[in-house]
Coordinates of C-alpha atoms in Angstrom, one line a residue:
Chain A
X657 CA -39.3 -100.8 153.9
X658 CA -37.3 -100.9 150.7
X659 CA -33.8 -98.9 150.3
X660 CA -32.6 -97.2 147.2
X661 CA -28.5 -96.9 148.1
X662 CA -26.7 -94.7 145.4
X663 CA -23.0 -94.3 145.8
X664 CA -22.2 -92.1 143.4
X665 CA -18.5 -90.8 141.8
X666 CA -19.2 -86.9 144.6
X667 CA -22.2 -88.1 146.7
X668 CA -23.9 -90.7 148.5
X669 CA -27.8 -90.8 148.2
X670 CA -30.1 -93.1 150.5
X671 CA -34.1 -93.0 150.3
X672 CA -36.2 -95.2 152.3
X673 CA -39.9 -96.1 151.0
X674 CA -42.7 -97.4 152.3
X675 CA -45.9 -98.6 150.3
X676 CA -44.2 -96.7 147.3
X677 CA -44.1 -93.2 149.0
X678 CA -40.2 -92.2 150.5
X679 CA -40.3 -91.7 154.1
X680 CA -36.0 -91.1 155.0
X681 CA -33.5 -89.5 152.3
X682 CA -30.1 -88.6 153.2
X683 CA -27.2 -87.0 151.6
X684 CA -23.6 -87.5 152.2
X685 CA -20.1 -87.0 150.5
X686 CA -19.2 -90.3 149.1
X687 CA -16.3 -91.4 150.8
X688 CA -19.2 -91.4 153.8
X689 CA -21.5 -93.6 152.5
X690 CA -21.7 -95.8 155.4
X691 CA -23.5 -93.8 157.6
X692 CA -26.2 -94.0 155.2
X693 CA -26.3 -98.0 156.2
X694 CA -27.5 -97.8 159.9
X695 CA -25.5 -100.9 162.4
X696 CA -26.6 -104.1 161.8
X697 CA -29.4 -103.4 159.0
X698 CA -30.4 -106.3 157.0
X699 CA -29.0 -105.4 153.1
X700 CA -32.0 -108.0 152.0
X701 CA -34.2 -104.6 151.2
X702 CA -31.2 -103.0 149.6
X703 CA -30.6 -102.3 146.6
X704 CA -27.8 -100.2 145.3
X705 CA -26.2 -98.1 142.2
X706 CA -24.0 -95.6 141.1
X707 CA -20.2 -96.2 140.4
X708 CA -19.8 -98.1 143.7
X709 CA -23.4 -100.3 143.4
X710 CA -21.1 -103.3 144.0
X711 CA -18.8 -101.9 146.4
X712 CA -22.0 -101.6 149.2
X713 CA -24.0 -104.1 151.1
X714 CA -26.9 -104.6 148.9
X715 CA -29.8 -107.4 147.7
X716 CA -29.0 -106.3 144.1
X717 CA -27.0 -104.1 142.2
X718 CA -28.7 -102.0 139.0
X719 CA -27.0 -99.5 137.2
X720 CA -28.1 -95.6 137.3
X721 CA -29.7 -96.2 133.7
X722 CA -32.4 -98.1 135.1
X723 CA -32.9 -96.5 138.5
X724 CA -33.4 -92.8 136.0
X725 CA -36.2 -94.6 134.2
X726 CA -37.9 -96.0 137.3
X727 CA -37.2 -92.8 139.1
X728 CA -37.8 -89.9 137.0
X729 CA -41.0 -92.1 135.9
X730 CA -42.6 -91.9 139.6
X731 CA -41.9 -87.8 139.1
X732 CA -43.8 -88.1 135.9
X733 CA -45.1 -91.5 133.8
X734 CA -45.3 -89.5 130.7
X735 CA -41.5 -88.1 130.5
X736 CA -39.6 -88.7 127.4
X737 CA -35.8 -88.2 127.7
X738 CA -33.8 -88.3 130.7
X739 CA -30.7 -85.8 131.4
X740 CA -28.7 -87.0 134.7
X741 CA -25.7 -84.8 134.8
X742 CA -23.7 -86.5 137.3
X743 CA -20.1 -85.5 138.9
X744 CA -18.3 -87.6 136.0
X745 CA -20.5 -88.4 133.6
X746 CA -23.2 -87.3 131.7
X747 CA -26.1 -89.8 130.7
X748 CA -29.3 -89.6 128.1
X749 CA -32.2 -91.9 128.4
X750 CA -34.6 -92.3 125.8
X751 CA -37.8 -93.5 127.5
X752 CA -39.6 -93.8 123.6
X753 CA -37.0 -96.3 122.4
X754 CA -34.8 -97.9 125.3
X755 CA -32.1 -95.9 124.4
X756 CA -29.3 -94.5 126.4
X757 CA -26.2 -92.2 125.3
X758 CA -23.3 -91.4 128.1
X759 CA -20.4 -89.1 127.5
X760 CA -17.5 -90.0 129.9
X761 CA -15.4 -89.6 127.9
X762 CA -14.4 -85.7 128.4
X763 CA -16.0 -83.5 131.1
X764 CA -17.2 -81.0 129.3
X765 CA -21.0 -81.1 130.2
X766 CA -20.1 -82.9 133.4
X767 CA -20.4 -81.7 137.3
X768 CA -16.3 -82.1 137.3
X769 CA -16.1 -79.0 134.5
X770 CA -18.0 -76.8 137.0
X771 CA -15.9 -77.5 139.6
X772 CA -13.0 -76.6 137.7
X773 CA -14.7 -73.2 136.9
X774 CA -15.5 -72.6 140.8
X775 CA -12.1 -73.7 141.8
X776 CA -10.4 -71.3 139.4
X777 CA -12.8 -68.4 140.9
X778 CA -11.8 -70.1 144.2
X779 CA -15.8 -69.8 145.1
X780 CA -18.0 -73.3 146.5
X781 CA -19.4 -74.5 143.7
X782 CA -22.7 -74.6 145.1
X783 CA -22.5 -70.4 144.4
X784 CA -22.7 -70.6 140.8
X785 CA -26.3 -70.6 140.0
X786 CA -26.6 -67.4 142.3
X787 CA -23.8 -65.7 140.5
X788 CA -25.7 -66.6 137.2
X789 CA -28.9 -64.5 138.0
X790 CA -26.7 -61.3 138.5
X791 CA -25.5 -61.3 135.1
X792 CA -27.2 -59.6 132.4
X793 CA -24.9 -61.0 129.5
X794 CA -23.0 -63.7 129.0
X795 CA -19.7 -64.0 128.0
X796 CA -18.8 -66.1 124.7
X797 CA -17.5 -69.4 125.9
X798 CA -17.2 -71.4 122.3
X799 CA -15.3 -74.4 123.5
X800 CA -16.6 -77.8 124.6
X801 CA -13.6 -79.2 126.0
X802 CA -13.6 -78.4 129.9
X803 CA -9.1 -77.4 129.5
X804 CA -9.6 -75.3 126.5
X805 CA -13.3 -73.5 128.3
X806 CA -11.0 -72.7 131.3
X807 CA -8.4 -70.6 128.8
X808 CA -11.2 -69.0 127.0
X809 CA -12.8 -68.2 130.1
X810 CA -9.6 -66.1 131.0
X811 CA -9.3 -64.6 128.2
X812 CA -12.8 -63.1 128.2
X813 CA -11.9 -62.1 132.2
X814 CA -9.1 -59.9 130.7
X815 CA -11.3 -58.8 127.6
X816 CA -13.4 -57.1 130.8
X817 CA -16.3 -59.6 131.3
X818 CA -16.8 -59.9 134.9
X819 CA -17.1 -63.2 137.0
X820 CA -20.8 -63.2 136.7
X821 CA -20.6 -62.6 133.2
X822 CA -18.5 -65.3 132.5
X823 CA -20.2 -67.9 134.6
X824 CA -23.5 -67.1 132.5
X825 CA -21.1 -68.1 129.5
X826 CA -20.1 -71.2 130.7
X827 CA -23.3 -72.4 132.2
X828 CA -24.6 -71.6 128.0
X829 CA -21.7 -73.7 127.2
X830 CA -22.5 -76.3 129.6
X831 CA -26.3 -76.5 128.0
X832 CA -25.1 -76.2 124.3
X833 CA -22.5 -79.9 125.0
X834 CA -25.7 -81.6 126.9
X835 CA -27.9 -80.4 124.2
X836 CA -25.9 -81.9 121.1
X837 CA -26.8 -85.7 123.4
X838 CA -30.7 -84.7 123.7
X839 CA -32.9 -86.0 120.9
X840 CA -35.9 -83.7 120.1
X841 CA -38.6 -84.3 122.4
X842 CA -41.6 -83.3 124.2
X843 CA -40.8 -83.0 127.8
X844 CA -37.1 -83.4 129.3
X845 CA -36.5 -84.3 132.7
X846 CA -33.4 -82.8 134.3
X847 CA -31.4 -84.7 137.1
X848 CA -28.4 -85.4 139.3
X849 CA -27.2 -83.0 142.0
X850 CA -25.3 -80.9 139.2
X851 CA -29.2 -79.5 138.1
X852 CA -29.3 -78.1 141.4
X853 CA -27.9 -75.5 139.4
X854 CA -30.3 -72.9 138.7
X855 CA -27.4 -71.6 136.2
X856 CA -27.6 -74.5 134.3
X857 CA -31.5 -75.4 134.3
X858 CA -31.9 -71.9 133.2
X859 CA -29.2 -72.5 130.3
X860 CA -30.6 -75.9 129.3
X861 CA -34.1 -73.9 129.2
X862 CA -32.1 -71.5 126.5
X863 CA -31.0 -74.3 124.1
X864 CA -33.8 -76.6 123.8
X865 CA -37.4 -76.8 123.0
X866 CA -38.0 -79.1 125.4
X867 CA -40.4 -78.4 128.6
X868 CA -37.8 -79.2 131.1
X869 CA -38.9 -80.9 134.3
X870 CA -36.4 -80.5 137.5
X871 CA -38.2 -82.7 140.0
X872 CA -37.9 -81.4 143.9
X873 CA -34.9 -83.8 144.7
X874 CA -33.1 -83.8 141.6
X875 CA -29.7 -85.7 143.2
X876 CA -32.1 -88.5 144.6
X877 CA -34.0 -89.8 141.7
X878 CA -31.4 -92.7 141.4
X879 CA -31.5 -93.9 145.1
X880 CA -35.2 -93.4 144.7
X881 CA -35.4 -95.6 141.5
X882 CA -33.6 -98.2 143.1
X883 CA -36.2 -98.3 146.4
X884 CA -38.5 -98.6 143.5
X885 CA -36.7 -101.3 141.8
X886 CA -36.1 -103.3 145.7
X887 CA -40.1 -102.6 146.1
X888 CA -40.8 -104.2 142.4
X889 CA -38.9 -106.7 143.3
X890 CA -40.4 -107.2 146.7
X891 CA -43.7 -107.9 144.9
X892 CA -42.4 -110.1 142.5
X893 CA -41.5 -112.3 145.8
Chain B
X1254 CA 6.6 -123.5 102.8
X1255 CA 3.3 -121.3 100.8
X1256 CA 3.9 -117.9 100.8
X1257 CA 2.1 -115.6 103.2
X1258 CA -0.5 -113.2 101.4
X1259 CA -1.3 -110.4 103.9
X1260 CA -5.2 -109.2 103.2
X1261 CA -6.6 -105.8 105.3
X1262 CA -10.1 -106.7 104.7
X1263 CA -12.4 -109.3 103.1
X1264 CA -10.4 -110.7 99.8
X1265 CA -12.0 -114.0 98.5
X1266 CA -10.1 -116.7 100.5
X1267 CA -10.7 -119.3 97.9
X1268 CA -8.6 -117.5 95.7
X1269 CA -5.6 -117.1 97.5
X1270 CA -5.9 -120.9 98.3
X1271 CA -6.9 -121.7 94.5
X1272 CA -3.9 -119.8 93.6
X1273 CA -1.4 -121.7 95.6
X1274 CA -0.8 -119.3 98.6
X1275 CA -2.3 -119.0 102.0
X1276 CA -3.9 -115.5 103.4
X1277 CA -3.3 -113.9 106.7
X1278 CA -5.8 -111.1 107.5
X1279 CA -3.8 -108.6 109.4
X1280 CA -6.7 -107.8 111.3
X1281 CA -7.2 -110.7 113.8
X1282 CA -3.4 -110.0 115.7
X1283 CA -4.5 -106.7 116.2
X1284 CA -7.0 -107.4 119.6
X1285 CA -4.1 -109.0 121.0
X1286 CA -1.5 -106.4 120.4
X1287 CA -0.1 -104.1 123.0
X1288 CA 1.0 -101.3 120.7
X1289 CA -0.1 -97.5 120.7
X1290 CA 0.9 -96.5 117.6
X1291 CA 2.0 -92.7 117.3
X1292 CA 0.4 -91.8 113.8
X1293 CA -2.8 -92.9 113.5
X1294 CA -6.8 -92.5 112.6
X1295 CA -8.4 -96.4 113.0
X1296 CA -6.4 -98.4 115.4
X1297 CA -7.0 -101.4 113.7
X1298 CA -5.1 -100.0 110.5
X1299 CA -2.2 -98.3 112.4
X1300 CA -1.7 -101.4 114.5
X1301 CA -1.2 -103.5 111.3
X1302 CA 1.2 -101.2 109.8
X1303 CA 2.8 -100.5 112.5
X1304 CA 3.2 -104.5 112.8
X1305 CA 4.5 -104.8 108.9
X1306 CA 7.2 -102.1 109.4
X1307 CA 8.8 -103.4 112.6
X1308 CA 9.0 -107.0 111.3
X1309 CA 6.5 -108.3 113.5
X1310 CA 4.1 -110.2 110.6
X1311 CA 5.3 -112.7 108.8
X1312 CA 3.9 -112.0 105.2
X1313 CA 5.6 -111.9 102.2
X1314 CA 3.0 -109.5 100.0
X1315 CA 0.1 -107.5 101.1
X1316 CA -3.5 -107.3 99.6
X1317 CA -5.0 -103.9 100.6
X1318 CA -8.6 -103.7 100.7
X1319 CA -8.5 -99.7 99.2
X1320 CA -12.0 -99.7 97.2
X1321 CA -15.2 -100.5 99.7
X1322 CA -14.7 -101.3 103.6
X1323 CA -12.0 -99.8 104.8
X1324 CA -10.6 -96.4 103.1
X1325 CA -7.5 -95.7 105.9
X1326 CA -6.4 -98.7 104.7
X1327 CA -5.7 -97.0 101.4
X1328 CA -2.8 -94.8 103.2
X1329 CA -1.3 -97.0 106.0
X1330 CA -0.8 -99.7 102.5
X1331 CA 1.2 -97.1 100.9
X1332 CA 3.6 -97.0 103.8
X1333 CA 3.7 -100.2 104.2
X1334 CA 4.6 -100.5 100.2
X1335 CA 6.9 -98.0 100.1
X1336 CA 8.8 -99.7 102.8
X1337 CA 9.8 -102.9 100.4
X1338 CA 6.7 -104.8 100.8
X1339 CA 4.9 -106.0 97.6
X1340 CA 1.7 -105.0 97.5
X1341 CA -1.5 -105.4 95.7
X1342 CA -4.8 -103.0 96.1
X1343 CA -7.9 -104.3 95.5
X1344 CA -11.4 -102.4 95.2
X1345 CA -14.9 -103.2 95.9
X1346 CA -17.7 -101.7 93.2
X1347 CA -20.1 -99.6 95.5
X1348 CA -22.9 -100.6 92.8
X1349 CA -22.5 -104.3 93.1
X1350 CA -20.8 -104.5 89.0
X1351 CA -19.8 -107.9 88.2
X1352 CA -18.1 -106.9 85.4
X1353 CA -15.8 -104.5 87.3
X1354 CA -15.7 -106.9 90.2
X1355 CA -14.6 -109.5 88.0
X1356 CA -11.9 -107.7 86.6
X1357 CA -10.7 -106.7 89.9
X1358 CA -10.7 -110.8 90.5
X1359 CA -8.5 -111.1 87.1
X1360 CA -5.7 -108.4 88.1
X1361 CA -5.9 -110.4 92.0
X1362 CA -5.1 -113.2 89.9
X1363 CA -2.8 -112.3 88.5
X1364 CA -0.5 -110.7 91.5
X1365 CA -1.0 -114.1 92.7
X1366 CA 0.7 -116.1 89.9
X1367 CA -2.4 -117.7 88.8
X1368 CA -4.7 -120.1 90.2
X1369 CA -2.8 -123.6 90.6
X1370 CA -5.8 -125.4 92.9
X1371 CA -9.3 -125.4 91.9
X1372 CA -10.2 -127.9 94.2
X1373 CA -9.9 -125.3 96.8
X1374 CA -12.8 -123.8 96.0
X1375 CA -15.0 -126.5 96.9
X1376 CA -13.0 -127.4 99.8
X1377 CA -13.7 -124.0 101.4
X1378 CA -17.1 -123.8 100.2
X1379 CA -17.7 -127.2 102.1
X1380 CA -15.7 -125.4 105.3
X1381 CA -18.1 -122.1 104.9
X1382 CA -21.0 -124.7 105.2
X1383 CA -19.9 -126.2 108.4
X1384 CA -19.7 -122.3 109.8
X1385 CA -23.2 -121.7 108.8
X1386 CA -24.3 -124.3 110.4
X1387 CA -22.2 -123.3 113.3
X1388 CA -23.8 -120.1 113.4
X1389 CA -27.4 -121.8 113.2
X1390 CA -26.3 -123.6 116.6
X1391 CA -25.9 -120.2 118.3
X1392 CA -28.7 -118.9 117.1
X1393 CA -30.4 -121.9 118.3
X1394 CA -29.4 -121.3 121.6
X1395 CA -27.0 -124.8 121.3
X1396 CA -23.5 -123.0 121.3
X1397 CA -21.6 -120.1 123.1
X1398 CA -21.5 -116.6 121.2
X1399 CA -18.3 -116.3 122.1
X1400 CA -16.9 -119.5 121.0
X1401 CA -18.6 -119.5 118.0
X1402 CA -17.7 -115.7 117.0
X1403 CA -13.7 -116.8 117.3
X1404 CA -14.5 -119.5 114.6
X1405 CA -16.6 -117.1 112.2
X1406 CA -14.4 -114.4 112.5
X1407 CA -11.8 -116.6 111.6
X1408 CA -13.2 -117.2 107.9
X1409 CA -11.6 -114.4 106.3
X1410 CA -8.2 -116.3 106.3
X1411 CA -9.3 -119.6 107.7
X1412 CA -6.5 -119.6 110.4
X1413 CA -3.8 -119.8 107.2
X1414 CA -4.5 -123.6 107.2
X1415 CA -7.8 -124.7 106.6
X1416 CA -7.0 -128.4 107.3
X1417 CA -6.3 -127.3 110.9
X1418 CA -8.8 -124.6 110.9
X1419 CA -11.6 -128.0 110.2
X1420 CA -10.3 -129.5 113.5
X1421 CA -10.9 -125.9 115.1
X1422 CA -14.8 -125.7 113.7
X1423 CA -14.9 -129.5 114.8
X1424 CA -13.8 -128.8 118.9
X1425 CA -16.7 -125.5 119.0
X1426 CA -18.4 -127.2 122.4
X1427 CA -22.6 -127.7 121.6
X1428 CA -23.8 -126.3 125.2
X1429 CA -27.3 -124.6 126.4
X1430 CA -27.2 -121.4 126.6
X1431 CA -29.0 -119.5 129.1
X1432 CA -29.0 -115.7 128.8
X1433 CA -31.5 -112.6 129.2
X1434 CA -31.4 -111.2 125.5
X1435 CA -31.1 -111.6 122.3
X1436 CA -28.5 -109.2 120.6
X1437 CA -27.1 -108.2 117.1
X1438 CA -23.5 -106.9 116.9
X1439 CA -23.6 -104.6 113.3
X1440 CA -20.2 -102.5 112.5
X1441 CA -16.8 -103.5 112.3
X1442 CA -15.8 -106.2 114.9
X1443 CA -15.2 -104.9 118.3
X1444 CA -11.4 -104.5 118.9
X1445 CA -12.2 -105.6 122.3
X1446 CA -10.7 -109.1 122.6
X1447 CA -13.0 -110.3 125.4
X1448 CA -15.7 -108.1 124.1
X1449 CA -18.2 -111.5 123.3
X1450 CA -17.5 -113.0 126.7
X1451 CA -18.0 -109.4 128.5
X1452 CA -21.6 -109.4 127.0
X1453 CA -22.0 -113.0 128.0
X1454 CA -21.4 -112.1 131.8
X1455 CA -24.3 -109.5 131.6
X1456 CA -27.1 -112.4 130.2
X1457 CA -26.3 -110.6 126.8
X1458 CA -26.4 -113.5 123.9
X1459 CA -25.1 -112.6 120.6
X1460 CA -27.2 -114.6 118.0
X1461 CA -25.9 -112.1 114.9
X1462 CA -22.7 -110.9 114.4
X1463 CA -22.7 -108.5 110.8
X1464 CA -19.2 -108.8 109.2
X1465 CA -17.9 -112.6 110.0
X1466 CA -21.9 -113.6 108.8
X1467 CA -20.4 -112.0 105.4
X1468 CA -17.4 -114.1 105.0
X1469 CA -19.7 -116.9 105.1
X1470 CA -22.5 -115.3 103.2
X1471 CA -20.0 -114.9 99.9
X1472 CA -18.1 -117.5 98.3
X1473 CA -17.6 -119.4 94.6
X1474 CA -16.0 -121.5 92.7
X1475 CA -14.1 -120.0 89.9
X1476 CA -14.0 -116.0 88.9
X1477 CA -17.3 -115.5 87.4
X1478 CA -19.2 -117.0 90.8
X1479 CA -17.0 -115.0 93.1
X1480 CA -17.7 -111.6 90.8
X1481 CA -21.4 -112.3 91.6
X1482 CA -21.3 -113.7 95.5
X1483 CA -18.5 -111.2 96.4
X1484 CA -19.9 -107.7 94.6
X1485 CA -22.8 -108.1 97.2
X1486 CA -20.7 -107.8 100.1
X1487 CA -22.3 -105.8 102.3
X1488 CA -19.8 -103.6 103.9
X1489 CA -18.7 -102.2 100.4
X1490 CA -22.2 -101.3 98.6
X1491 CA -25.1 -99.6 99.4
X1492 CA -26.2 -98.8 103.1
X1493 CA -29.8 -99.2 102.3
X1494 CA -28.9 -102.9 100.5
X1495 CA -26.6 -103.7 104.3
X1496 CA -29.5 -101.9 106.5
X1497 CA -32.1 -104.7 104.4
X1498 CA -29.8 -107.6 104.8
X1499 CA -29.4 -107.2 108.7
X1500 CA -33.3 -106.3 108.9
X1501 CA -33.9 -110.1 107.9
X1502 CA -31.1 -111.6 109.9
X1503 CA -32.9 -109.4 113.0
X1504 CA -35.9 -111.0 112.4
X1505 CA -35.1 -114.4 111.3
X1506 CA -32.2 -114.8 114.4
X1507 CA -35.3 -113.0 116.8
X1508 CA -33.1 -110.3 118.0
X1509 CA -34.2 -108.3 121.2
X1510 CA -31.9 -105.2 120.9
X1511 CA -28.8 -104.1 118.8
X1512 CA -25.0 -103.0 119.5
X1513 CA -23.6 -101.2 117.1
X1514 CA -19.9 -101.0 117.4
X1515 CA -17.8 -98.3 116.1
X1516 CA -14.3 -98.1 116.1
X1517 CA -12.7 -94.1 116.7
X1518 CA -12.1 -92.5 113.6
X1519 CA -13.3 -94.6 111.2
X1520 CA -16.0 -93.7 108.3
X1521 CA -18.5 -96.5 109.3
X1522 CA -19.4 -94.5 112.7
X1523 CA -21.3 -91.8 110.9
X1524 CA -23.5 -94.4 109.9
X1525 CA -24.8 -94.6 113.4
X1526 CA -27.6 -92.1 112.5
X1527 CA -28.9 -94.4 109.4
X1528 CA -29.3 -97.6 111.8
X1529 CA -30.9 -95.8 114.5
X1530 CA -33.4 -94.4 112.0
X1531 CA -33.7 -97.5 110.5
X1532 CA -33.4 -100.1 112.4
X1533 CA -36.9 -100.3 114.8
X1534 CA -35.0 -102.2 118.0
X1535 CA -33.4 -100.9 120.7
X1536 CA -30.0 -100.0 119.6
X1537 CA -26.9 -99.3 122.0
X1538 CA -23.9 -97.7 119.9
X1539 CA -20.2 -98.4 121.7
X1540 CA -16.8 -97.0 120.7
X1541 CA -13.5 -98.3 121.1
X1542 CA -10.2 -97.2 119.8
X1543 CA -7.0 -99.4 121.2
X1544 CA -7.3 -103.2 121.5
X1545 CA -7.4 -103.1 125.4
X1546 CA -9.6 -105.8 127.5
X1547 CA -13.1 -104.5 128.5
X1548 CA -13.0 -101.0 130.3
X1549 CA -15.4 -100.2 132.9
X1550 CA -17.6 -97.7 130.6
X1551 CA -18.2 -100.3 128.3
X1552 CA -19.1 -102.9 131.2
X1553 CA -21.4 -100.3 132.3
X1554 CA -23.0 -99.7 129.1
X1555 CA -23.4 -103.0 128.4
X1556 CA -25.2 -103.5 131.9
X1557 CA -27.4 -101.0 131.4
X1558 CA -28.3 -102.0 128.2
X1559 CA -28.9 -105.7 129.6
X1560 CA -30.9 -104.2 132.5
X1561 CA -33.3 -101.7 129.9
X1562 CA -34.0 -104.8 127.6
X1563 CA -35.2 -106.7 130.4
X1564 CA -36.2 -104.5 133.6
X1565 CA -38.0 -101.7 131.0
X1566 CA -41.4 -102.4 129.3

């Protein structure tokens, strides 16, 4: 058995594989990862990534660059650009030229600007792709810096959009930040627990010409590229 | 004592030592400073400034590379100027003139009192040989990037002393290196001060670094030569005349991927596009701003770009 262990900046992801097809996945907060590391297990069929790859018991640590490639690859061999919108980051894989862009540098476009939106509407962010599909319109939501969003958002509030409205608005500003990273391409494949999102898949659908591809277990591509990575490296002896 | 000729960019070294004084480019205590200067665009100009006006560099006239290269400087000197310090501003031609470059050399000259020491000139030119050949033993695999980058980068000013600066390129330790990939580092240098040995710990080898291969490229031995050598400095013409010269060194130094490195707020980041359009390698572009050891993103980038050259088909 090989064991893809990502311990990401929100959420813990383990999948377990056998003769390349996953058998176990498991989700947990972060802080929890342990559990996802059962008493006594040999870490020789681990391997691990995500901020804390070299924090966990492991065989070897590879970053979440390479376990995206190897991952959203086994969803589809013939994707072009990779979008993982993590908790803290945002990353952009070219698959055509080995080429990667992150933006961690503000969180605009990020899982941590939605959860600033759902904690100022004091509602789990896990609710915002539902309140999305009510809306009809979206508010106008210009800026790309997650502070300065917030204050527009409240401003459109008190200019009479409703909550809905103004959700749609910032999920379209969320797409427009990821699309100025995305190169033009064929197909795009969407990941990271963040595309769980219907809000935001929908948005990213809006601003690109991309087909986008969400893969059934968007938040466990990584831990499943790693397995990947533990099984090529199983082979390789 | 010589006097202390403070230079913001490449200015012929040879000159400075032909005319009796010794250079100090600003830029190499700026990785190693610890300040965060209020007003600023580039860090690496700011930080210089900033170091003129509080007393803190010991130079008694400043040569600011306005024309070509680096265009904040162009500002940050006239502070610095209007503070007291004597100060010179010297411009590249963008269309590689001799004849303008040359007179640029003349007025140089003459800021500098006059050139005292021809036998400079071939003294350096003999030193620039030893670096190329320095630089040949890393692209052979026989010497440490990062050892051998703190010696080339060092040729803009030859560590003020070129007699000691000789023992310096003498002590670079020939080793084996063992690494996963071959890399180019184009742009401005990284004002990361560990930035060489960082790459190192990831199996990362630089074989090509763009700007300090330029201070050996150019050279000459009186006015007319420099005018020639120096008006094809890379950094101050043409982009499609630079984006041709590191096409060669890529393929002659067998180059697996690229970093570019761009430093916050400067002009040379927007030519990010052009290299990645041009350049057919894998190309990972990093940013820095403050001269800070190695952050975490840029471990991770690095990483990552380690793992796709090798783990990726």
């Amino acid at each position: 058995m090989n064991i893809g262990l990502d311990v990401g900046s929100t959420t813990a992801k383990v999948v377990h594989m056998e003769d390349s097809e996953v058998i176990f996945s498991k989700v947990v907060p972060s802080h929890r990862w342990i559990e996802l590391i059962n008493d006594g297990q040999d870490d020789r069929n681990i391997v691990s990534t995500g901020y804390f790859r070299k924090r966990v018991p492991r065989f070897a640590a590879i970053t979440e660059i390479t376990t995206a490639s190897l991952g959203a690859r086994y969803h589809d061999p013939d994707v072009q650009v990779i979008v993982d919108i993590g908790g803290q980051d945002t990353k952009v894989i070219d698959l055509r030229s080995n080429t990667f862009v992150i933006n961690d540098k503000c969180s605009a476009g990020t899982g941590a600007f939605l959860e600033l939106a759902a904690h100022y509407f004091d509602i789990p962010v896990g609710s915002l792709g539902e309140l999305h599909s009510r809306a009809t319109k979206g508010a106008q939501i210009n800026n790309t810096c997650g502070v300065f969003a917030i204050s527009e958002m409240i401003s459109q509030l008190v200019g009479g959009f409703s909550m809905e409205e103004v959700i749609y608005g910032l999920h379209q500003a969320f797409a427009m930040r990821i699309a100025q990273m995305v190169p033009p391409a064929n197909t795009v494949m969407l990941i990271g627990g963040t595309v769980q999102n219907t809000g935001i898949v929908d948005s990213v659908k809006n601003v690109l010409d991309s087909k986008i591809e969400v893969p059934g277990a968007p938040q466990l591509v990584n831990a499943l590229g790693a397995a990947l990575y533990m099984e090529r490296l199983d082979d390789s002896g | 004592m010589k006097e202390t000729v403070g230079i913001t960019a490449l200015v012929p070294p040879e000159l400075i030592y032909a005319c009796g004084k010794r250079p100090m480019d600003v830029n190499n205590l700026v990785p190693e400073s610890s300040l965060s200067p209020g007003s600023k665009l580039c860090a690496w100009t700011a930080i210089w400034r900033d170091m003129i006006l509080n007393g803190g560099l010991d130079i008694d006239s400043l040569v600011v590379v306005a024309g070509g290269d680096c265009h904040n400087a162009l500002v940050d000197g006239q502070k610095v100027e209007l503070n007291g310090m004597s100060t010179h501003y010297f411009f590249y031609p963008f269309d590689r003139d001799t004849d303008y470059l040359r007179s640029q050399l003349e007025k140089l000259t003459r800021f500098l009192g006059g050139i005292k020491d021809e036998k400079m000139f071939s003294l350096i030119s003999d030193l620039k040989s030893k670096g190329r050949a320095l630089d040949e033993l890393r692209v052979n695999d026989r010497a440490r990037a990062s050892d051998v980058f703190s010696a080339l980068i060092s040729f803009s000013d030859l560590c003020r002393n070129p007699d000691v600066f000789e023992k310096t390129l003498n002590n670079v330790p020939e080793t084996d290196v063992e690494y996963s990939s071959r890399i180019a580092l184009i742009g401005v240098p990284p004002i990361y001060p560990d930035f060489h040995e960082t790459a190192e710990s990831f199996g990362l080898h630089v074989v090509y670094d763009e700007l300090p291969y330029e201070f050996l490229r150019l050279g000459g031995s009186d006015l007319d030569s420099l005018a020639r050598s120096y008006s094809e400095y890379s950094f101050a013409g043409s982009i499609k005349n630079r984006v041709e010269l590191i096409k060669d060194e890529l393929q002659r130094r067998r180059v697996d991927g690229v970093i570019h490195y761009t430093q916050f707020a400067c002009h040379h980041t927007l030519e990010d596009e052009i290299f990645r359009e041009y350049l057919d390698y894998p190309i990972l572009t990093v940013q820095g701003d403050l001269p800070r050891p190695s952050s975490e993103q840029l471990k991770l980038r690095l990483e990552a770009f380690s793992e796709m050259l090798e783990v990726m088909p």
